[in-house]
C-alpha cells in the first residue's frame, strides 16, 4: 500500500496544482453559470468548501457578495492569493474564513448556499451530510435555495486504470514542466458507497524526469441526498442538473 498524506494537506501537490487541474476539467464547465442563475443579482452567497476561490472569485466578479468557508488552511492561503489580484471593489465583496461546513453558524442568512465540486462527498454520507444540510438551512430564509454538486454512484463504482503506471492526466505547468496524475489505488465499498483512492501527483522536468511526487489519499462518499436534506427542511426544487455527465447539482429550497 502506498504511504499517502491527506488530500489538500499543506505542501501537497493537490493544493499547488488545484487551479491548473480544475481549469482543464471539462466536467466543471458551466457550474459558475448554474450557481449565478440561482441567486438574485447582487445577492449574498455562502460557499461551503470554497477551496482556492475558483468560484468565490468568479461569482464576486459577477457582482455577488460571496462568503467562502473552507477547512483547509493550504487551500484558503491560495484563495487569499488569488483574491489579492482582484480589483478592490470585487475584493470588497469577498469574505474568506476557515470553518467546518458540518458545524458552521455565521448567524446570518444568505440568498444562496452552494457546496460545489463534490465537496459534500468529502464527508461521510450520514450524520455529516445531515449536519451540512442543517448548516445550509440555518443560513437561508424560507424559500431560498441551496445547491450541492455530487458525483454519480455509477462513476464512483468504476474500477481504476488497468495500468496504474500510466498517467490519467498529463498537463503542461505554467513554468514549463509537466504535471502527471496517477491513480495508484482505487477501492469502492458497496453498501457504504465509499470510494478510497490514492492519487499520485508527479512533476516532471523538461527531460521527463520526475522531480517531485505527492501521493495523497482521497475518500468520497455518495448517497441519495434527498432524504438527508429533508431532515433539515430542504426539499428538492427541480430535477438534478447534469454537469459533464459525471455529477449532478441538486438544488433544494428551504421549506
Ligand atoms: C473539490 S474542492 C472544491 C473547491 C471549490 N468549491 C471549487 O469548486 O473549486 C473541495 C474543498 O472542500 C473543502 N472541505 C472538505 N471538507 C470540508 C469541511 N468539512 N468543511 C469545509 N470545507 C471542507 C476542502 O478543503 C476543499 O478545499
Coordinates of C-alpha atoms and ligand atoms in Angstrom, one line a residue:
X1 CA 0.0 0.0 0.0
X2 CA 1.3 3.5 -0.9
X3 CA 2.0 5.8 2.0
X4 CA -0.1 8.8 1.3
X5 CA -0.8 12.1 3.0
X6 CA -4.4 13.5 3.2
X7 CA -5.7 15.4 0.2
X8 CA -5.4 19.2 0.4
X9 CA -2.7 18.9 3.1
X10 CA -0.1 21.7 3.3
X11 CA 2.7 21.2 0.8
X12 CA 0.6 18.7 -1.2
X13 CA 0.6 18.9 -4.9
X14 CA -3.2 18.6 -5.0
X15 CA -3.2 22.1 -3.5
X16 CA -0.4 23.5 -5.6
X17 CA -2.0 22.3 -8.9
X18 CA -5.7 22.5 -8.0
X19 CA -6.3 25.5 -10.3
X20 CA -4.4 24.0 -13.2
X21 CA -6.3 20.8 -12.9
X22 CA -9.8 22.3 -12.4
X23 CA -9.1 24.8 -15.2
X24 CA -8.6 21.8 -17.6
X25 CA -11.5 19.8 -16.2
X26 CA -14.4 19.8 -18.7
X27 CA -16.6 18.2 -16.0
X28 CA -16.9 21.6 -14.3
X29 CA -17.7 23.6 -17.4
X30 CA -20.8 25.7 -16.7
X31 CA -21.0 25.3 -13.0
X32 CA -20.4 29.0 -12.4
X33 CA -23.4 29.9 -14.7
X34 CA -25.6 27.4 -12.8
X35 CA -24.8 28.9 -9.4
X36 CA -25.1 32.5 -10.7
X37 CA -28.5 31.7 -12.1
X38 CA -29.8 30.6 -8.7
X39 CA -29.2 33.9 -6.8
X40 CA -30.8 37.3 -7.3
X41 CA -28.5 39.8 -8.9
X42 CA -26.0 41.3 -6.4
X43 CA -27.3 38.7 -3.8
X44 CA -25.3 37.1 -0.9
X45 CA -23.8 33.6 -1.5
X46 CA -22.3 31.3 1.1
X47 CA -19.9 28.8 -0.5
X48 CA -19.2 25.7 1.6
X49 CA -15.8 24.3 0.7
X50 CA -14.5 27.3 -1.2
X51 CA -11.1 25.8 -1.8
X52 CA -8.8 28.1 -3.8
X53 CA -11.6 30.6 -4.5
X54 CA -12.2 29.4 -8.1
X55 CA -16.0 30.1 -7.8
X56 CA -15.8 32.6 -4.9
X57 CA -13.8 35.0 -7.0
X58 CA -15.8 34.3 -10.3
X59 CA -19.1 34.9 -8.5
X60 CA -17.8 38.1 -6.9
X61 CA -16.6 39.4 -10.3
X62 CA -20.3 38.9 -11.4
X63 CA -21.4 41.2 -8.6
X64 CA -22.4 38.8 -5.9
X65 CA -21.3 39.1 -2.2
X66 CA -19.6 35.8 -1.5
X67 CA -18.5 34.3 1.8
X68 CA -16.2 31.3 1.2
X69 CA -15.6 28.8 4.0
X70 CA -13.0 26.1 3.9
X71 CA -11.5 23.7 6.4
X72 CA -8.0 23.6 4.7
X73 CA -5.6 26.4 5.5
X74 CA -3.5 25.5 2.5
X75 CA -6.5 25.9 0.1
X76 CA -7.5 29.1 1.8
X77 CA -4.0 30.5 1.5
X78 CA -4.2 30.0 -2.2
X79 CA -7.7 31.6 -2.3
X80 CA -6.3 34.7 -0.5
X81 CA -3.5 35.0 -3.0
X82 CA -6.0 34.8 -5.9
X83 CA -8.3 37.4 -4.3
X84 CA -5.4 39.8 -3.7
X85 CA -5.1 40.1 -7.5
X86 CA -8.7 41.2 -8.0
X87 CA -10.0 44.8 -8.4
X88 CA -10.6 46.4 -5.0
X89 CA -14.4 46.6 -5.5
X90 CA -14.5 42.9 -6.3
X91 CA -12.3 42.1 -3.3
X92 CA -14.6 44.0 -1.1
X93 CA -17.4 41.6 -1.9
X94 CA -15.5 38.6 -0.7
X95 CA -15.0 37.2 2.7
X96 CA -12.9 34.1 3.3
X97 CA -12.9 32.2 6.6
X98 CA -11.7 28.9 7.9
X99 CA -14.5 26.7 9.1
X100 CA -16.1 23.3 9.1
X101 CA -19.2 23.1 6.9
X102 CA -20.7 20.4 9.1
X103 CA -20.8 22.7 12.1
X104 CA -20.9 26.3 10.8
X105 CA -23.0 29.1 12.3
X106 CA -22.4 32.6 10.9
X107 CA -25.6 33.8 12.5
X108 CA -26.8 35.4 9.2
X109 CA -28.9 34.5 6.2
X110 CA -27.7 34.3 2.6
X111 CA -29.7 34.3 -0.7
X112 CA -28.0 31.1 -1.8
X113 CA -25.8 28.4 -0.3
X114 CA -23.6 26.4 -2.6
X115 CA -21.5 23.3 -2.0
X116 CA -19.7 22.8 -5.3
X117 CA -17.5 20.2 -7.0
X118 CA -18.2 17.1 -4.9
X119 CA -17.3 18.9 -1.6
X120 CA -20.2 17.2 0.3
X121 CA -18.8 13.8 -0.9
X122 CA -15.7 14.5 1.2
X123 CA -17.6 13.8 4.4
X124 CA -19.5 10.6 5.3
X125 CA -23.0 10.3 4.0
X126 CA -24.8 10.0 7.3
X127 CA -24.6 12.4 10.2
X128 CA -22.0 14.6 8.5
X129 CA -24.3 15.1 5.5
X130 CA -27.3 15.8 7.7
X131 CA -25.2 18.4 9.7
X132 CA -24.1 20.1 6.5
X133 CA -27.7 20.3 5.2
X134 CA -28.7 21.7 8.6
X135 CA -25.9 24.3 8.2
X136 CA -27.2 25.2 4.7
X137 CA -30.7 25.5 6.0
X138 CA -29.8 27.7 9.0
X139 CA -28.1 30.2 6.7
X140 CA -31.2 30.6 4.4
X141 CA -34.5 32.3 4.8
X142 CA -37.6 30.2 3.9
X143 CA -37.9 29.9 0.1
X144 CA -34.1 30.5 -0.6
X145 CA -32.0 27.9 -2.4
X146 CA -29.1 25.6 -1.6
X147 CA -27.1 23.8 -4.4
X148 CA -25.0 20.7 -3.8
X149 CA -22.9 19.2 -6.6
X150 CA -22.5 15.5 -6.1
X151 CA -20.7 12.7 -8.1
X152 CA -22.7 9.9 -9.6
X153 CA -22.7 6.5 -8.0
X154 CA -22.0 4.7 -11.3
X155 CA -18.9 6.8 -11.9
X156 CA -17.6 6.2 -8.3
X157 CA -18.1 2.4 -8.9
X158 CA -15.8 2.4 -11.9
X159 CA -12.5 0.5 -11.5
X160 CA -9.2 2.2 -11.5
X161 CA -7.0 2.2 -14.7
X162 CA -5.8 -1.2 -15.8
X163 CA -2.2 0.0 -15.7
X164 CA -1.7 2.3 -12.6
X165 CA 1.7 3.3 -14.0
X166 CA 0.1 5.2 -16.9
X167 CA -1.0 8.8 -16.0
X168 CA -4.7 9.6 -16.2
X169 CA -3.7 13.2 -16.7
X170 CA -0.7 14.9 -18.2
X171 CA -0.7 18.7 -18.3
X172 CA 1.9 21.4 -19.0
X173 CA 2.6 23.6 -16.0
X174 CA 3.0 27.4 -16.3
X175 CA 6.7 27.0 -15.5
X176 CA 7.4 24.7 -18.5
X177 CA 7.3 21.4 -16.6
X178 CA 4.6 18.6 -16.7
X179 CA 2.1 17.6 -14.1
X180 CA 1.3 13.9 -14.2
X181 CA -1.6 12.3 -12.2
X182 CA -1.6 8.6 -11.4
X183 CA -4.4 6.6 -9.8
X184 CA -2.4 4.2 -7.5
X185 CA -5.2 2.7 -5.6
X186 CA -9.0 2.8 -6.1
X187 CA -11.4 0.8 -4.0
X188 CA -15.2 1.2 -3.9
X189 CA -17.1 -0.3 -1.0
X190 CA -20.7 -1.2 -1.8
X191 CA -23.3 -0.7 0.9
X192 CA -21.5 2.3 2.5
X193 CA -20.9 3.7 -1.0
X194 CA -17.4 4.8 -0.2
X195 CA -14.6 5.3 -2.7
X196 CA -11.0 5.3 -1.5
X197 CA -8.3 6.4 -3.8
X198 CA -4.6 7.1 -3.7
X199 CA -3.8 9.7 -6.3
X200 CA -0.1 10.4 -7.0
X201 CA 0.7 13.8 -8.3
X202 CA 4.1 14.0 -10.0
X203 CA 6.0 16.8 -11.6
X204 CA 8.4 16.0 -14.5
X205 CA 11.1 18.4 -15.7
X206 CA 11.7 19.2 -19.4
X207 CA 13.6 15.9 -19.9
X208 CA 10.7 13.8 -18.5
X209 CA 12.5 13.1 -15.1
X210 CA 10.1 13.1 -12.1
X211 CA 11.4 15.8 -9.7
X212 CA 8.6 15.8 -7.2
X213 CA 5.9 13.3 -6.0
X214 CA 3.0 13.7 -3.7
X215 CA 0.8 10.6 -3.1
X216 CA -2.4 11.7 -1.5
X217 CA -5.4 9.8 -0.1
X218 CA -8.9 11.0 -1.2
X219 CA -12.2 9.5 0.0
X220 CA -15.6 10.1 -1.5
X221 CA -19.0 9.2 -0.1
X222 CA -22.1 9.0 -2.3
X223 CA -25.7 8.7 -1.4
X224 CA -29.2 9.9 -2.4
X225 CA -29.1 13.4 -0.8
X226 CA -32.9 13.9 -0.8
X227 CA -33.9 12.1 2.4
X228 CA -30.9 13.6 4.3
X229 CA -31.7 17.1 3.1
X230 CA -35.3 16.6 4.1
X231 CA -34.2 16.2 7.7
X232 CA -33.0 19.9 7.6
X233 CA -36.2 21.1 5.9
X234 CA -34.6 21.2 2.4
X235 CA -36.9 20.0 -0.4
X236 CA -35.7 19.3 -4.0
X237 CA -36.6 22.3 -6.1
X238 CA -36.1 20.9 -9.6
X239 CA -34.6 17.8 -11.3
X240 CA -30.9 17.5 -10.7
X241 CA -28.7 19.5 -13.2
X242 CA -26.3 17.3 -15.1
X243 CA -22.7 18.6 -15.1
X244 CA -20.3 16.9 -17.5
X245 CA -22.1 13.5 -17.3
X246 CA -20.3 12.6 -14.1
X247 CA -22.1 14.6 -11.4
X248 CA -25.3 16.5 -10.7
X249 CA -26.1 19.7 -9.0
X250 CA -29.0 19.1 -6.6
X251 CA -31.0 22.3 -5.9
X252 CA -33.0 22.4 -2.7
X253 CA -35.4 25.0 -1.4
X254 CA -35.7 25.8 2.3
X255 CA -39.3 25.0 3.3
Ligands
LIG1 C1 -13.1 19.9 -4.6 S1 -12.7 21.2 -3.6 C2 -13.9 22.4 -4.1 C3 -13.3 23.9 -4.1 C4 -14.2 24.9 -4.8 N1 -15.5 25.0 -4.2 C5 -14.3 24.6 -6.3 O1 -15.4 24.3 -6.7 O2 -13.3 24.7 -7.0 C6 -13.3 20.7 -2.0 C7 -13.0 21.7 -0.9 O3 -13.8 21.3 0.2 C8 -13.0 21.5 1.4 N2 -13.6 20.8 2.5 C9 -13.6 19.4 2.7 N3 -14.3 19.1 3.8 C10 -14.7 20.3 4.4 C11 -15.4 20.7 5.6 N4 -15.9 19.7 6.4 N5 -15.7 22.0 5.8 C12 -15.2 22.9 4.9 N6 -14.5 22.6 3.8 C13 -14.3 21.4 3.5 C14 -11.6 21.1 1.0 O4 -10.6 21.6 1.9 C15 -11.5 21.6 -0.4 O5 -11.0 22.9 -0.5

